[in-house]
Amino acid sequence: LALVESSPYFEALLAGAFAEGKSSSVVVRSEFPEHVERALHFLYVQFVEILNMSDAIEMLACALEMQLHSLALFCGQYLMECE
């Protein structure tokens, strides 16, 4: 439920007519697979440890890919504070 409420991407995937919505498990494909687990964890705790600027940029790209707006804002704040 948290995924559906947090992202239009997951809403379409899980609550829409796609086969994933009827499955007990879903495989999330991403250009940034190393960040997917951390991005999903962020939805539950509203925090993610960002290691450096490069990590923040990749995490931001992952957030945008999955339409996780709260994570994108979090990463954007980190990047603004780094300057």
Short mmCIF file of C-alpha atoms in Angstrom, two decimals:
data_model
loop_
_atom_site.label_atom_id
_atom_site.label_comp_id
_atom_site.label_asym_id
_atom_site.label_seq_id
_atom_site.Cartn_x
_atom_site.Cartn_y
_atom_site.Cartn_z
CA LEU A 1 0.00 0.00 0.00
CA ALA A 2 2.83 2.43 0.80
CA LEU A 3 4.28 1.94 -2.68
CA VAL A 4 0.98 2.65 -4.41
CA GLU A 5 0.41 5.80 -2.34
CA SER A 6 3.98 7.07 -2.79
CA SER A 7 4.46 6.79 -6.52
CA PRO A 8 2.39 7.01 -9.70
CA TYR A 9 4.83 4.47 -11.14
CA PHE A 10 3.97 1.87 -8.50
CA GLU A 11 0.30 2.80 -8.56
CA ALA A 12 0.13 1.97 -12.26
CA LEU A 13 2.23 -1.16 -11.80
CA LEU A 14 0.46 -2.61 -8.77
CA ALA A 15 -3.06 -1.20 -8.81
CA GLY A 16 -3.53 -1.04 -12.56
CA ALA A 17 -4.32 -3.68 -15.12
CA PHE A 18 -0.73 -4.94 -15.36
CA ALA A 19 -0.05 -8.58 -14.48
CA GLU A 20 2.21 -7.44 -11.60
CA GLY A 21 -0.84 -6.12 -9.78
CA LYS A 22 -2.22 -9.62 -9.55
CA SER A 23 1.06 -11.28 -8.57
CA SER A 24 2.34 -11.97 -5.07
CA SER A 25 5.79 -10.69 -6.05
CA VAL A 26 7.10 -8.02 -8.39
CA VAL A 27 10.48 -7.60 -10.05
CA VAL A 28 11.47 -3.93 -10.23
CA ARG A 29 13.72 -3.19 -13.17
CA SER A 30 15.79 -0.03 -13.03
CA GLU A 31 18.71 1.69 -14.67
CA PHE A 32 20.04 1.97 -11.10
CA PRO A 33 19.47 -1.48 -9.56
CA GLU A 34 21.99 -0.86 -6.79
CA HIS A 35 19.78 1.97 -5.50
CA VAL A 36 16.33 0.38 -5.74
CA GLU A 37 16.36 -1.30 -2.32
CA ARG A 38 17.54 1.90 -0.64
CA ALA A 39 14.88 3.91 -2.50
CA LEU A 40 12.12 1.57 -1.37
CA HIS A 41 13.44 1.62 2.19
CA PHE A 42 13.25 5.43 2.09
CA LEU A 43 9.49 5.21 1.61
CA TYR A 44 9.12 3.62 5.02
CA VAL A 45 11.63 5.61 7.08
CA GLN A 46 11.88 8.88 5.10
CA PHE A 47 15.67 8.77 5.30
CA VAL A 48 18.49 7.32 3.27
CA GLU A 49 22.20 7.61 3.90
CA ILE A 50 23.81 9.36 0.95
CA LEU A 51 27.50 8.58 0.67
CA ASN A 52 28.69 11.39 -1.61
CA MET A 53 27.61 13.67 -4.44
CA SER A 54 27.83 10.91 -7.06
CA ASP A 55 25.64 8.66 -4.91
CA ALA A 56 23.14 11.50 -4.50
CA ILE A 57 22.94 12.05 -8.26
CA GLU A 58 22.37 8.35 -8.94
CA MET A 59 19.81 8.10 -6.13
CA LEU A 60 18.04 11.16 -7.55
CA ALA A 61 17.94 9.54 -11.00
CA CYS A 62 16.52 6.35 -9.48
CA ALA A 63 13.90 8.38 -7.60
CA LEU A 64 12.88 10.19 -10.76
CA GLU A 65 12.73 6.92 -12.69
CA MET A 66 10.34 5.42 -10.12
CA GLN A 67 8.48 8.73 -9.58
CA LEU A 68 9.38 8.84 -5.89
CA HIS A 69 8.97 12.58 -5.42
CA SER A 70 9.78 12.68 -1.70
CA LEU A 71 13.09 10.91 -2.32
CA ALA A 72 13.87 13.20 -5.25
CA LEU A 73 13.36 16.21 -2.97
CA PHE A 74 15.54 14.62 -0.28
CA CYS A 75 18.36 14.07 -2.80
CA GLY A 76 17.93 17.58 -4.19
CA GLN A 77 18.31 19.05 -0.72
CA TYR A 78 21.48 17.05 -0.17
CA LEU A 79 22.91 18.30 -3.48
CA MET A 80 22.08 21.93 -2.68
CA GLU A 81 23.76 21.65 0.72
CA CYS A 82 26.91 20.20 -0.88
CA GLU A 83 27.62 23.32 -2.90
#
